[in-house]
Amino acid sequence: MTSSYGPLINLSEASNHMGHFVQLLVFVHRSTPVQYKLSTGGEIIRTDIQVGDDTRPFFSVSLWKKELRSIVAAGDIVLLRNVKITTFRDVFEARTVDWSSLLRLVHPYQSLVSKSAIELVAECRMGIVVKEKLSKVIEWVQRTGYIAIDNIEPNDRQYRRLSRNWKVPEPNKFRECPSLSEVLCLNSHCKAIFSASVGEIFLPITWRPIGESENENMFISRRLYKPADNNLVEDLICTGCRLCGSPLHQEQGSIVGTNSVPLYCEKSSDRLHAVSLIYRPFMLYLWDESEHMPLLVKNNAAEKLFGNIKAERVYLCYKEYKRDITLNPGCIAENSSHGGGTRIRSSPEAAGASDAKHCSSDAHEKQESMQNLQCNKNINLFQIWLVVLKLLLQRGKNSPLKFEVAVNASLDTENGRFEMISVSTPCFETIRCLE
Ligand SMILES: [Zn+2]
C-alpha cells in the first residue's frame, strides 16, 4: 500500500495548501481522457476529472498517471492520495505525481442510489477520519442529487447508430448533428456541422526528440501561462504549404500518420505547394455534454480559429518582439513574463514599453522612435494572437462554437478522421435549435 503524506482536506481549503501534497475524498462528476497516439508509437494520456465534496461542488484534478485512468469512473467516490495542489489560470486544482494513488471507496454509482450512507460507510475499511469524511460526502451527493456524467461506451454508439435508421447521406451536404456523440457515429465520407466547446489544443511534437518531462508541452493551454516558455511560436509555426497545410520538412512529421511530404498539393490547381510559414497541424479537443472528440486542424482552419491572424504575421511579430527584448532589455523588462506577456500592466513603466522616449537615447531619438513604432505595431499582433489563444482555451467559460468538419471515415479519430473546415460563433437561436 502506498504510504500517505499530507492531511485529508476539504476542497474548500485547497487554497491553504498551495504546492503541498494532500489527500482528497471526493465524488467524481465526470472523467475525461485526453489522449493521443504518436506515429512513433508513444501515447500520452492525461485524464481530467471534475470532482466535488460537501464543501465545494466543483474542483478539477488532472491525472497524469495512465494507470489511474482505468480505475476512475464518473459516479465513484474516491480517495486521492499524495496529490499536489497547484494553480492554473489563478484557479486552484490538484494534479497527480508519480507516487499518487487512487482508491475507490464507493463504486459503482448505483450503490450510492440504492444504499444508505450508514451502510456504505460500514463497508469501508479505512480509519475514522476517512470514514467521517466519506459519510459527509455520501450525504452531500444524496442530498443534492448529483448524478454521474458518463462517457458513452462504444457499444452504445453502435446501438444508437443502428436504431436511428439514418438516411443515406449526400456526400457534399453538411449534416447537422445535435451532439458530438452523433458526430462520432458518422461512418461515411461526409461533412458535418455541430456545436461544441473547445477544451484543449494538442500539438504532437514529432519533429524533434523530446524527453518525457516535455510531454506536457504538447498541451498548449498549459504553456500559455508559463512565463519561461518562449518556444510556443517556434513549435506551433513552421514552413509548409499554406493551401494544404502540410509541413514541408521531412523531419516535421505529419499528424495524419505519414512522415513524408506529399509530392503534389491536393488543394492547388497546378498541384504545386504554396510555401510560406504555416500553423503546424494540431488536434483540437472538443467537448459537449455527451462526448469529447479530437479534431484535426490544418493551417487554413487554424487561421479561422485564431481570428484570421496568419501564421506568418504571428511569426514575424514574435521575432521582432524577441529581438526587441534582446536589444532593449530595459524597455521590455516590465513585460518580460512574455510567455504570458499579454497581461496589461497599469504602471507608467509598463506603458513606457510603447513609449519611444522611454527607451531611446537623445542622439538617435528620431530613428529609434520610428523603429519602436514599427516594433510595437508587430508586438501587438503577436500578443493579440496570444490573447485569442487564451480566450479560446478558457475551458468551461466559453459558449460552444459552431464547427464545420469534413469526415474521412477511413481514418482513426486520433489521426484526422474529423478535419476542421470552418468555425463560427453561433447565435442563440442556433444553439437552441441544435439542442
Ligand atoms: Zn500544398
CSV table of N, CA and C in Angstrom, one decimal, residues 2-146:
chain,number,residue,atom,x,y,z
A,2,THR,N,0.5,2.2,-0.8
A,2,THR,CA,1.2,3.5,-0.8
A,2,THR,C,1.1,4.2,0.5
A,3,SER,N,2.2,4.7,1.0
A,3,SER,CA,2.1,5.5,2.2
A,3,SER,C,1.6,6.8,1.9
A,4,SER,N,0.9,7.4,2.9
A,4,SER,CA,0.2,8.7,2.6
A,4,SER,C,0.9,9.8,3.3
A,5,TYR,N,1.0,10.9,2.6
A,5,TYR,CA,1.6,12.1,3.2
A,5,TYR,C,0.5,13.2,3.0
A,6,GLY,N,0.6,14.1,4.0
A,6,GLY,CA,-0.3,15.3,3.9
A,6,GLY,C,-1.6,15.0,4.5
A,7,PRO,N,-2.3,16.0,4.9
A,7,PRO,CA,-3.6,15.8,5.5
A,7,PRO,C,-4.8,15.5,4.5
A,8,LEU,N,-5.8,14.9,5.1
A,8,LEU,CA,-7.1,14.8,4.3
A,8,LEU,C,-7.8,16.1,4.4
A,9,ILE,N,-8.0,16.8,3.3
A,9,ILE,CA,-8.5,18.2,3.4
A,9,ILE,C,-9.9,18.3,2.7
A,10,ASN,N,-10.6,19.3,3.1
A,10,ASN,CA,-11.9,19.7,2.4
A,10,ASN,C,-11.5,20.5,1.2
A,11,LEU,N,-12.2,20.3,0.1
A,11,LEU,CA,-11.9,21.1,-1.1
A,11,LEU,C,-11.9,22.6,-0.9
A,12,SER,N,-12.7,23.0,0.0
A,12,SER,CA,-12.8,24.5,0.2
A,12,SER,C,-11.5,25.0,0.8
A,13,GLU,N,-10.7,24.1,1.4
A,13,GLU,CA,-9.4,24.6,2.0
A,13,GLU,C,-8.2,24.4,1.0
A,14,ALA,N,-8.5,24.1,-0.2
A,14,ALA,CA,-7.4,23.8,-1.1
A,14,ALA,C,-6.4,24.9,-1.2
A,15,SER,N,-6.9,26.2,-1.2
A,15,SER,CA,-6.0,27.3,-1.4
A,15,SER,C,-5.0,27.4,-0.3
A,16,ASN,N,-5.3,26.9,0.9
A,16,ASN,CA,-4.4,27.0,2.0
A,16,ASN,C,-3.2,26.0,1.9
A,17,HIS,N,-3.3,25.1,0.9
A,17,HIS,CA,-2.3,24.0,0.8
A,17,HIS,C,-1.6,24.1,-0.5
A,18,MET,N,-1.5,25.3,-1.1
A,18,MET,CA,-0.8,25.5,-2.4
A,18,MET,C,0.6,24.9,-2.4
A,19,GLY,N,0.9,24.1,-3.4
A,19,GLY,CA,2.2,23.5,-3.5
A,19,GLY,C,2.5,22.3,-2.6
A,20,HIS,N,1.5,21.9,-1.8
A,20,HIS,CA,1.7,20.8,-0.9
A,20,HIS,C,0.9,19.6,-1.3
A,21,PHE,N,1.3,18.4,-0.7
A,21,PHE,CA,0.7,17.2,-1.0
A,21,PHE,C,-0.5,17.0,0.0
A,22,VAL,N,-1.6,16.6,-0.5
A,22,VAL,CA,-2.8,16.4,0.3
A,22,VAL,C,-3.5,15.1,-0.1
A,23,GLN,N,-4.5,14.7,0.7
A,23,GLN,CA,-5.4,13.7,0.3
A,23,GLN,C,-6.8,14.3,0.1
A,24,LEU,N,-7.5,13.8,-0.9
A,24,LEU,CA,-8.8,14.3,-1.2
A,24,LEU,C,-9.8,13.2,-1.2
A,25,LEU,N,-11.0,13.4,-0.5
A,25,LEU,CA,-12.0,12.3,-0.6
A,25,LEU,C,-13.2,13.0,-1.3
A,26,VAL,N,-13.4,12.6,-2.5
A,26,VAL,CA,-14.3,13.3,-3.4
A,26,VAL,C,-15.3,12.4,-4.2
A,27,PHE,N,-16.3,13.1,-4.7
A,27,PHE,CA,-17.2,12.4,-5.7
A,27,PHE,C,-16.8,12.8,-7.1
A,28,VAL,N,-16.8,11.9,-8.0
A,28,VAL,CA,-16.3,12.2,-9.4
A,28,VAL,C,-17.5,12.5,-10.2
A,29,HIS,N,-17.6,13.8,-10.7
A,29,HIS,CA,-18.8,14.1,-11.5
A,29,HIS,C,-18.5,13.6,-12.9
A,30,ARG,N,-17.3,13.7,-13.4
A,30,ARG,CA,-17.0,13.4,-14.8
A,30,ARG,C,-15.5,13.1,-15.0
A,31,SER,N,-15.3,12.2,-15.9
A,31,SER,CA,-13.9,11.8,-16.2
A,31,SER,C,-13.7,11.9,-17.7
A,32,THR,N,-12.7,12.7,-18.1
A,32,THR,CA,-12.5,12.9,-19.5
A,32,THR,C,-11.1,12.7,-19.9
A,33,PRO,N,-10.8,11.6,-20.6
A,33,PRO,CA,-9.4,11.3,-21.0
A,33,PRO,C,-9.0,12.2,-22.2
A,34,VAL,N,-7.8,12.7,-22.2
A,34,VAL,CA,-7.2,13.4,-23.3
A,34,VAL,C,-6.0,12.5,-23.8
A,35,GLN,N,-6.1,11.9,-24.9
A,35,GLN,CA,-5.1,11.0,-25.3
A,35,GLN,C,-4.7,11.2,-26.8
A,36,TYR,N,-3.5,10.7,-27.1
A,36,TYR,CA,-3.1,10.8,-28.5
A,36,TYR,C,-2.0,9.8,-28.7
A,37,LYS,N,-2.2,9.0,-29.8
A,37,LYS,CA,-1.2,8.1,-30.2
A,37,LYS,C,-0.2,8.7,-31.2
A,38,LEU,N,1.1,8.8,-30.8
A,38,LEU,CA,2.0,9.4,-31.7
A,38,LEU,C,2.4,8.4,-32.8
A,39,SER,N,2.8,8.9,-33.9
A,39,SER,CA,3.2,7.9,-35.0
A,39,SER,C,4.4,7.1,-34.6
A,40,THR,N,5.2,7.7,-33.6
A,40,THR,CA,6.4,6.9,-33.2
A,40,THR,C,6.0,5.8,-32.2
A,41,GLY,N,4.7,5.7,-31.9
A,41,GLY,CA,4.2,4.6,-31.1
A,41,GLY,C,3.9,5.0,-29.7
A,42,GLY,N,4.4,6.1,-29.2
A,42,GLY,CA,4.2,6.5,-27.8
A,42,GLY,C,2.8,7.0,-27.6
A,43,GLU,N,2.4,7.1,-26.4
A,43,GLU,CA,1.0,7.5,-26.1
A,43,GLU,C,1.0,8.4,-24.9
A,44,ILE,N,0.3,9.5,-25.0
A,44,ILE,CA,0.3,10.4,-23.9
A,44,ILE,C,-1.1,10.5,-23.4
A,45,ILE,N,-1.3,10.3,-22.1
A,45,ILE,CA,-2.6,10.4,-21.6
A,45,ILE,C,-2.7,11.3,-20.4
A,46,ARG,N,-3.6,12.2,-20.4
A,46,ARG,CA,-3.9,12.9,-19.2
A,46,ARG,C,-5.4,12.8,-19.1
A,47,THR,N,-5.9,12.5,-17.9
A,47,THR,CA,-7.3,12.4,-17.7
A,47,THR,C,-7.7,13.5,-16.7
A,48,ASP,N,-8.7,14.3,-17.2
A,48,ASP,CA,-9.2,15.4,-16.3
A,48,ASP,C,-10.4,14.9,-15.6
A,49,ILE,N,-10.4,15.0,-14.3
A,49,ILE,CA,-11.7,14.6,-13.6
A,49,ILE,C,-12.2,15.8,-12.9
A,50,GLN,N,-13.5,15.9,-13.0
A,50,GLN,CA,-14.2,17.0,-12.2
A,50,GLN,C,-14.8,16.4,-11.0
A,51,VAL,N,-14.4,16.9,-9.8
A,51,VAL,CA,-14.8,16.3,-8.6
A,51,VAL,C,-15.5,17.3,-7.7
A,52,GLY,N,-16.1,16.8,-6.6
A,52,GLY,CA,-16.7,17.7,-5.6
A,52,GLY,C,-16.8,17.1,-4.3
A,53,ASP,N,-17.0,17.9,-3.2
A,53,ASP,CA,-17.3,17.3,-1.9
A,53,ASP,C,-18.3,18.2,-1.2
A,54,ASP,N,-18.5,17.9,0.1
A,54,ASP,CA,-19.6,18.7,0.8
A,54,ASP,C,-19.2,20.1,1.0
A,55,THR,N,-18.0,20.5,0.8
A,55,THR,CA,-17.6,21.9,1.0
A,55,THR,C,-17.4,22.7,-0.3
A,56,ARG,N,-17.3,22.0,-1.4
A,56,ARG,CA,-17.1,22.7,-2.7
A,56,ARG,C,-17.6,21.8,-3.8
A,57,PRO,N,-18.6,22.2,-4.6
A,57,PRO,CA,-19.2,21.3,-5.5
A,57,PRO,C,-18.4,20.9,-6.7
A,58,PHE,N,-17.5,21.8,-7.2
A,58,PHE,CA,-16.7,21.5,-8.4
A,58,PHE,C,-15.3,21.9,-8.2
A,59,PHE,N,-14.4,20.9,-8.6
A,59,PHE,CA,-13.0,21.1,-8.5
A,59,PHE,C,-12.3,20.2,-9.5
A,60,SER,N,-11.2,20.7,-10.1
A,60,SER,CA,-10.6,19.9,-11.1
A,60,SER,C,-9.3,19.2,-10.6
A,61,VAL,N,-9.2,17.9,-11.1
A,61,VAL,CA,-8.0,17.2,-10.8
A,61,VAL,C,-7.4,16.6,-12.1
A,62,SER,N,-6.2,16.9,-12.4
A,62,SER,CA,-5.6,16.2,-13.7
A,62,SER,C,-4.8,15.0,-13.3
A,63,LEU,N,-5.1,13.9,-13.9
A,63,LEU,CA,-4.4,12.6,-13.6
A,63,LEU,C,-3.4,12.4,-14.7
A,64,TRP,N,-2.1,12.5,-14.4
A,64,TRP,CA,-1.1,12.3,-15.4
A,64,TRP,C,-0.6,10.8,-15.4
A,65,LYS,N,-1.1,10.0,-14.5
A,65,LYS,CA,-0.7,8.6,-14.5
A,65,LYS,C,-1.7,7.8,-15.3
A,66,LYS,N,-1.2,7.0,-16.2
A,66,LYS,CA,-2.0,6.2,-17.1
A,66,LYS,C,-2.8,5.2,-16.3
A,67,GLU,N,-2.2,4.6,-15.3
A,67,GLU,CA,-2.8,3.5,-14.5
A,67,GLU,C,-4.1,4.0,-13.8
A,68,LEU,N,-4.1,5.3,-13.4
A,68,LEU,CA,-5.2,5.8,-12.7
A,68,LEU,C,-6.5,5.9,-13.5
A,69,ARG,N,-6.2,6.1,-14.8
A,69,ARG,CA,-7.4,6.3,-15.7
A,69,ARG,C,-8.4,5.2,-15.7
A,70,SER,N,-7.8,3.9,-15.7
A,70,SER,CA,-8.7,2.8,-15.8
A,70,SER,C,-9.5,2.6,-14.5
A,71,ILE,N,-9.0,3.1,-13.4
A,71,ILE,CA,-9.7,2.9,-12.1
A,71,ILE,C,-10.8,3.9,-11.9
A,72,VAL,N,-10.7,5.1,-12.4
A,72,VAL,CA,-11.6,6.1,-12.1
A,72,VAL,C,-12.8,6.1,-13.0
A,73,ALA,N,-14.0,6.3,-12.4
A,73,ALA,CA,-15.2,6.4,-13.3
A,73,ALA,C,-16.1,7.5,-12.7
A,74,ALA,N,-16.9,8.1,-13.6
A,74,ALA,CA,-17.9,9.1,-13.1
A,74,ALA,C,-18.9,8.4,-12.2
A,75,GLY,N,-19.2,9.1,-11.1
A,75,GLY,CA,-20.1,8.5,-10.1
A,75,GLY,C,-19.5,7.8,-8.9
A,76,ASP,N,-18.2,7.6,-9.0
A,76,ASP,CA,-17.4,7.0,-7.9
A,76,ASP,C,-17.2,8.0,-6.8
A,77,ILE,N,-17.0,7.5,-5.6
A,77,ILE,CA,-16.4,8.3,-4.5
A,77,ILE,C,-15.0,7.8,-4.3
A,78,VAL,N,-14.0,8.6,-4.4
A,78,VAL,CA,-12.6,8.1,-4.4
A,78,VAL,C,-11.8,8.8,-3.3
A,79,LEU,N,-10.7,8.1,-2.9
A,79,LEU,CA,-9.7,8.8,-2.1
A,79,LEU,C,-8.5,9.0,-2.9
A,80,LEU,N,-8.1,10.2,-3.1
A,80,LEU,CA,-6.9,10.5,-3.9
A,80,LEU,C,-5.8,10.8,-2.9
A,81,ARG,N,-4.7,10.1,-3.0
A,81,ARG,CA,-3.6,10.3,-2.0
A,81,ARG,C,-2.4,10.9,-2.7
A,82,ASN,N,-1.7,11.7,-2.0
A,82,ASN,CA,-0.5,12.3,-2.5
A,82,ASN,C,-0.7,13.1,-3.8
A,83,VAL,N,-1.7,13.9,-3.8
A,83,VAL,CA,-1.9,14.8,-5.0
A,83,VAL,C,-1.5,16.2,-4.5
A,84,LYS,N,-1.0,16.9,-5.5
A,84,LYS,CA,-0.4,18.2,-5.3
A,84,LYS,C,-1.4,19.3,-5.6
A,85,ILE,N,-1.5,20.3,-4.7
A,85,ILE,CA,-2.4,21.4,-5.0
A,85,ILE,C,-1.6,22.4,-5.8
A,86,THR,N,-2.1,22.8,-7.0
A,86,THR,CA,-1.4,23.8,-7.8
A,86,THR,C,-2.4,24.8,-8.3
A,87,THR,N,-1.9,25.8,-9.0
A,87,THR,CA,-2.9,26.7,-9.6
A,87,THR,C,-2.7,26.7,-11.1
A,88,PHE,N,-3.8,26.9,-11.8
A,88,PHE,CA,-3.8,27.0,-13.2
A,88,PHE,C,-4.7,28.1,-13.6
A,89,ARG,N,-4.2,29.2,-14.3
A,89,ARG,CA,-5.0,30.4,-14.6
A,89,ARG,C,-5.7,30.9,-13.3
A,90,ASP,N,-5.0,31.0,-12.2
A,90,ASP,CA,-5.5,31.6,-11.0
A,90,ASP,C,-6.6,30.7,-10.4
A,91,VAL,N,-6.8,29.5,-10.8
A,91,VAL,CA,-7.8,28.6,-10.2
A,91,VAL,C,-7.0,27.5,-9.6
A,92,PHE,N,-7.4,27.1,-8.4
A,92,PHE,CA,-6.8,26.0,-7.7
A,92,PHE,C,-7.2,24.7,-8.3
A,93,GLU,N,-6.3,23.8,-8.4
A,93,GLU,CA,-6.6,22.5,-8.9
A,93,GLU,C,-5.6,21.5,-8.3
A,94,ALA,N,-5.9,20.2,-8.5
A,94,ALA,CA,-4.9,19.2,-8.0
A,94,ALA,C,-4.4,18.4,-9.1
A,95,ARG,N,-3.1,17.9,-9.0
A,95,ARG,CA,-2.6,17.1,-10.1
A,95,ARG,C,-1.9,15.9,-9.4
A,96,THR,N,-1.8,14.8,-10.2
A,96,THR,CA,-1.1,13.7,-9.6
A,96,THR,C,0.4,13.8,-9.9
A,97,VAL,N,1.2,13.1,-9.1
A,97,VAL,CA,2.6,12.9,-9.4
A,97,VAL,C,2.9,11.4,-9.5
A,98,ASP,N,4.1,11.0,-9.6
A,98,ASP,CA,4.4,9.6,-9.8
A,98,ASP,C,3.9,8.7,-8.6
A,99,TRP,N,4.0,9.3,-7.4
A,99,TRP,CA,3.6,8.4,-6.3
A,99,TRP,C,2.2,8.7,-5.8
A,100,SER,N,1.4,9.3,-6.6
A,100,SER,CA,0.0,9.5,-6.2
A,100,SER,C,-0.8,8.2,-6.4
A,101,SER,N,-1.9,8.0,-5.7
A,101,SER,CA,-2.7,6.8,-5.9
A,101,SER,C,-4.1,7.2,-5.7
A,102,LEU,N,-5.0,6.2,-6.1
A,102,LEU,CA,-6.4,6.5,-6.1
A,102,LEU,C,-7.1,5.2,-5.6
A,103,LEU,N,-8.0,5.4,-4.7
A,103,LEU,CA,-8.7,4.3,-4.1
A,103,LEU,C,-10.2,4.5,-4.2
A,104,ARG,N,-10.9,3.5,-4.8
A,104,ARG,CA,-12.3,3.7,-4.9
A,104,ARG,C,-13.0,3.3,-3.6
A,105,LEU,N,-13.8,4.2,-3.0
A,105,LEU,CA,-14.5,3.9,-1.8
A,105,LEU,C,-15.9,3.5,-2.1
A,106,VAL,N,-16.5,4.2,-3.0
A,106,VAL,CA,-17.9,3.8,-3.4
A,106,VAL,C,-18.0,3.6,-4.9
A,107,HIS,N,-18.3,2.4,-5.3
A,107,HIS,CA,-18.4,2.0,-6.7
A,107,HIS,C,-19.3,0.8,-6.9
A,108,PRO,N,-20.1,0.6,-7.8
A,108,PRO,CA,-20.4,1.7,-8.8
A,108,PRO,C,-21.4,2.7,-8.3
A,109,TYR,N,-21.7,3.7,-9.2
A,109,TYR,CA,-22.6,4.8,-8.8
A,109,TYR,C,-23.9,4.3,-8.3
A,110,GLN,N,-24.4,3.2,-8.8
A,110,GLN,CA,-25.8,2.7,-8.4
A,110,GLN,C,-25.9,2.4,-6.9
A,111,SER,N,-24.7,2.0,-6.3
A,111,SER,CA,-24.8,1.7,-4.9
A,111,SER,C,-25.0,3.0,-4.1
A,112,LEU,N,-24.7,4.2,-4.6
A,112,LEU,CA,-24.9,5.4,-3.9
A,112,LEU,C,-26.4,5.7,-3.9
A,113,VAL,N,-27.1,5.2,-4.9
A,113,VAL,CA,-28.6,5.4,-5.0
A,113,VAL,C,-29.3,4.4,-4.2
A,114,SER,N,-28.8,3.1,-4.2
A,114,SER,CA,-29.6,2.1,-3.5
A,114,SER,C,-29.3,1.9,-2.0
A,115,LYS,N,-28.1,2.4,-1.6
A,115,LYS,CA,-27.7,2.1,-0.2
A,115,LYS,C,-27.7,3.4,0.6
A,116,SER,N,-27.8,3.3,1.9
A,116,SER,CA,-27.8,4.5,2.8
A,116,SER,C,-26.3,4.8,3.1
A,117,ALA,N,-26.1,6.0,3.6
A,117,ALA,CA,-24.7,6.4,4.0
A,117,ALA,C,-24.1,5.5,5.0
A,118,ILE,N,-25.0,5.1,6.0
A,118,ILE,CA,-24.5,4.2,7.1
A,118,ILE,C,-24.0,2.9,6.6
A,119,GLU,N,-24.8,2.3,5.6
A,119,GLU,CA,-24.4,1.0,5.0
A,119,GLU,C,-23.1,1.1,4.3
A,120,LEU,N,-23.0,2.2,3.5
A,120,LEU,CA,-21.8,2.4,2.6
A,120,LEU,C,-20.6,2.6,3.5
A,121,VAL,N,-20.7,3.4,4.6
A,121,VAL,CA,-19.6,3.7,5.4
A,121,VAL,C,-19.1,2.4,6.2
A,122,ALA,N,-20.1,1.6,6.5
A,122,ALA,CA,-19.8,0.3,7.2
A,122,ALA,C,-19.0,-0.6,6.3
A,123,GLU,N,-19.2,-0.5,5.0
A,123,GLU,CA,-18.4,-1.4,4.1
A,123,GLU,C,-17.0,-0.9,3.9
A,124,CYS,N,-16.7,0.3,4.3
A,124,CYS,CA,-15.4,0.9,4.1
A,124,CYS,C,-14.4,0.5,5.2
A,125,ARG,N,-13.3,0.0,4.8
A,125,ARG,CA,-12.3,-0.5,5.8
A,125,ARG,C,-11.2,0.5,5.9
A,126,MET,N,-11.5,1.7,6.3
A,126,MET,CA,-10.5,2.8,6.5
A,126,MET,C,-10.6,3.3,7.9
A,127,GLY,N,-9.7,4.2,8.2
A,127,GLY,CA,-9.7,4.8,9.5
A,127,GLY,C,-10.8,5.8,9.8
A,128,ILE,N,-10.9,6.3,11.0
A,128,ILE,CA,-12.1,7.0,11.4
A,128,ILE,C,-12.2,8.4,10.7
A,129,VAL,N,-11.0,9.0,10.4
A,129,VAL,CA,-11.0,10.3,9.7
A,129,VAL,C,-11.6,10.1,8.3
A,130,VAL,N,-11.2,9.1,7.6
A,130,VAL,CA,-11.7,8.8,6.3
A,130,VAL,C,-13.2,8.5,6.3
A,131,LYS,N,-13.6,7.7,7.3
A,131,LYS,CA,-15.0,7.3,7.4
A,131,LYS,C,-15.9,8.5,7.6
A,132,GLU,N,-15.4,9.4,8.5
A,132,GLU,CA,-16.2,10.6,8.8
A,132,GLU,C,-16.4,11.5,7.5
A,133,LYS,N,-15.3,11.6,6.8
A,133,LYS,CA,-15.4,12.4,5.6
A,133,LYS,C,-16.3,11.7,4.5
A,134,LEU,N,-16.1,10.4,4.4
A,134,LEU,CA,-16.9,9.7,3.5
A,134,LEU,C,-18.4,9.8,3.7
A,135,SER,N,-18.8,9.8,5.0
A,135,SER,CA,-20.1,9.9,5.4
A,135,SER,C,-20.7,11.3,4.9
A,136,LYS,N,-19.9,12.3,5.1
A,136,LYS,CA,-20.3,13.7,4.7
A,136,LYS,C,-20.5,13.8,3.2
A,137,VAL,N,-19.5,13.2,2.5
A,137,VAL,CA,-19.6,13.3,1.0
A,137,VAL,C,-20.8,12.5,0.5
A,138,ILE,N,-21.0,11.3,1.0
A,138,ILE,CA,-22.2,10.5,0.6
A,138,ILE,C,-23.5,11.3,0.8
A,139,GLU,N,-23.6,11.8,2.0
A,139,GLU,CA,-24.8,12.5,2.4
A,139,GLU,C,-25.0,13.7,1.5
A,140,TRP,N,-23.9,14.4,1.1
A,140,TRP,CA,-24.0,15.6,0.2
A,140,TRP,C,-24.4,15.1,-1.1
A,141,VAL,N,-23.9,14.0,-1.7
A,141,VAL,CA,-24.3,13.6,-3.0
A,141,VAL,C,-25.8,13.2,-3.0
A,142,GLN,N,-26.2,12.5,-2.0
A,142,GLN,CA,-27.6,12.0,-1.9
A,142,GLN,C,-28.6,13.2,-1.7
A,143,ARG,N,-28.1,14.2,-0.9
A,143,ARG,CA,-28.9,15.4,-0.7
A,143,ARG,C,-29.1,16.2,-1.9
A,144,THR,N,-28.0,16.5,-2.6
A,144,THR,CA,-28.0,17.4,-3.8
A,144,THR,C,-28.5,16.7,-5.0
A,145,GLY,N,-28.4,15.3,-5.0
A,145,GLY,CA,-28.9,14.6,-6.2
A,145,GLY,C,-27.9,14.7,-7.4
A,146,TYR,N,-26.6,14.9,-7.1
A,146,TYR,CA,-25.7,15.0,-8.3
A,146,TYR,C,-25.7,13.6,-9.0
